[in-house]
């Protein structure tokens, strides 16, 4: 009997849930999985997270990493840079499927950029 062999052909991280991924050649893994993977999400006015299923236009937002910045870009929009490591203590509760999680709000510039595009 032969053993099946798995071959990793590409590695992607998705910093913002439901937005584009970033192809990487190697990546840090921490306690919660791939570093920076799905650490951000788009939330509606009722503090419920949003996905491409609800807003397909999210798929048009590209994500890249530059230095310690997350860079968002979308058709017809300038780029939006976000520090990879957020600071702050003003947390709020967000509904993710059946769970509630604590989140840090983005700067209003980031929220406005995403809202304007969507």
CSV table of C-alpha atoms in Angstrom, one decimal:
chain,number,residue,atom,x,y,z
A,1,UNK,CA,0.0,0.0,0.0
A,2,UNK,CA,1.4,3.4,-0.9
A,3,UNK,CA,1.0,6.6,1.1
A,4,UNK,CA,-0.6,9.6,-0.4
A,5,UNK,CA,1.7,12.6,-0.5
A,6,UNK,CA,0.5,16.2,-0.2
A,7,UNK,CA,2.3,19.0,-2.0
A,8,UNK,CA,1.8,22.6,-1.1
A,9,UNK,CA,1.8,24.5,-4.3
A,10,UNK,CA,0.9,28.0,-3.0
A,11,UNK,CA,0.3,29.8,0.3
A,12,UNK,CA,-2.1,32.7,0.8
A,13,UNK,CA,-3.1,34.8,3.7
A,14,UNK,CA,-6.4,36.7,3.8
A,15,UNK,CA,-5.9,39.6,6.2
A,16,UNK,CA,-9.5,40.9,5.7
A,17,UNK,CA,-12.3,38.4,5.7
A,18,UNK,CA,-14.0,38.3,2.3
A,19,UNK,CA,-11.4,40.4,0.5
A,20,UNK,CA,-8.5,39.3,-1.7
A,21,UNK,CA,-5.7,37.2,-0.5
A,22,UNK,CA,-2.0,37.8,-0.5
A,23,UNK,CA,0.3,35.1,-1.9
A,24,UNK,CA,3.4,34.6,0.3
A,25,UNK,CA,6.4,32.3,-0.1
A,26,UNK,CA,6.6,31.7,3.7
A,27,UNK,CA,4.7,32.9,6.7
A,28,UNK,CA,4.7,33.0,10.5
A,29,UNK,CA,2.3,30.8,12.4
A,30,UNK,CA,1.2,31.8,15.8
A,31,UNK,CA,-1.2,30.5,18.4
A,32,UNK,CA,-4.3,31.4,16.3
A,33,UNK,CA,-2.9,30.2,13.0
A,34,UNK,CA,-1.3,32.1,10.2
A,35,UNK,CA,-0.2,35.6,11.4
A,36,UNK,CA,-2.5,38.4,10.1
A,37,UNK,CA,-4.9,35.9,8.5
A,38,UNK,CA,-8.5,37.0,8.8
A,39,UNK,CA,-7.7,39.5,11.6
A,40,UNK,CA,-9.9,42.2,10.0
A,41,UNK,CA,-13.5,42.1,8.9
A,42,UNK,CA,-16.1,44.5,7.6
A,43,UNK,CA,-19.0,45.1,10.0
A,44,UNK,CA,-22.4,46.7,9.4
A,45,UNK,CA,-24.2,49.3,11.5
A,46,UNK,CA,-25.7,46.5,13.6
A,47,UNK,CA,-22.2,45.2,14.4
A,48,UNK,CA,-22.6,42.0,12.3
A,49,UNK,CA,-19.8,41.0,10.1
A,50,UNK,CA,-20.3,41.0,6.3
A,51,UNK,CA,-19.2,38.5,3.7
A,52,UNK,CA,-19.0,38.3,-0.1
A,53,UNK,CA,-22.2,36.3,0.0
A,54,UNK,CA,-24.0,39.4,1.2
A,55,UNK,CA,-21.9,42.0,-0.6
A,56,UNK,CA,-20.1,40.4,-3.6
A,57,UNK,CA,-18.4,43.8,-4.3
A,58,UNK,CA,-16.0,43.0,-1.4
A,59,UNK,CA,-14.2,40.6,-3.8
A,60,UNK,CA,-13.1,43.6,-5.8
A,61,UNK,CA,-11.0,45.0,-3.0
A,62,UNK,CA,-7.4,43.9,-3.3
A,63,UNK,CA,-5.1,43.5,-0.3
A,64,UNK,CA,-1.4,43.8,-0.2
A,65,UNK,CA,1.3,44.1,2.5
A,66,UNK,CA,3.9,46.8,2.4
A,67,UNK,CA,6.3,47.2,5.4
A,68,UNK,CA,4.0,47.1,8.4
A,69,UNK,CA,1.0,48.3,6.5
A,70,UNK,CA,-2.0,46.5,5.1
A,71,UNK,CA,-2.9,48.3,1.7
A,72,UNK,CA,-6.4,48.1,0.3
A,73,UNK,CA,-7.1,49.1,-3.3
A,74,UNK,CA,-10.3,48.9,-5.4
A,75,UNK,CA,-11.4,50.1,-8.8
A,76,UNK,CA,-11.9,53.9,-8.9
A,77,UNK,CA,-10.5,54.4,-5.4
A,78,UNK,CA,-7.1,55.6,-4.1
A,79,UNK,CA,-5.2,53.2,-1.8
A,80,UNK,CA,-6.0,52.9,1.9
A,81,UNK,CA,-3.1,52.0,4.2
A,82,UNK,CA,-3.8,50.5,7.6
A,83,UNK,CA,-1.2,49.6,10.2
A,84,UNK,CA,-0.9,45.8,10.6
A,85,UNK,CA,-0.7,46.0,14.3
A,86,UNK,CA,-3.7,47.9,15.7
A,87,UNK,CA,-3.6,49.6,19.1
A,88,UNK,CA,-6.4,50.9,21.2
A,89,UNK,CA,-8.7,49.8,24.0
A,90,UNK,CA,-12.1,50.9,22.7
A,91,UNK,CA,-13.5,47.4,21.9
A,92,UNK,CA,-17.0,46.6,20.8
A,93,UNK,CA,-18.9,43.4,20.4
A,94,UNK,CA,-19.4,41.9,16.9
A,95,UNK,CA,-21.7,39.1,15.8
A,96,UNK,CA,-19.8,36.5,13.7
A,97,UNK,CA,-22.3,33.8,12.7
A,98,UNK,CA,-23.5,32.5,16.1
A,99,UNK,CA,-20.6,33.9,18.1
A,100,UNK,CA,-19.9,37.3,19.7
A,101,UNK,CA,-16.3,38.5,19.5
A,102,UNK,CA,-14.5,41.6,20.7
A,103,UNK,CA,-13.1,43.9,18.0
A,104,UNK,CA,-11.2,47.1,17.7
A,105,UNK,CA,-12.8,49.7,15.4
A,106,UNK,CA,-10.8,51.0,12.4
A,107,UNK,CA,-10.1,54.7,12.0
A,108,UNK,CA,-13.0,56.6,10.4
A,109,UNK,CA,-10.9,57.1,7.3
A,110,UNK,CA,-10.8,53.3,6.7
A,111,UNK,CA,-14.5,52.9,7.4
A,112,UNK,CA,-15.4,55.7,5.1
A,113,UNK,CA,-13.1,54.4,2.3
A,114,UNK,CA,-14.8,50.9,2.4
A,115,UNK,CA,-18.3,52.4,2.7
A,116,UNK,CA,-17.7,54.7,-0.3
A,117,UNK,CA,-16.5,51.8,-2.4
A,118,UNK,CA,-19.3,49.4,-1.4
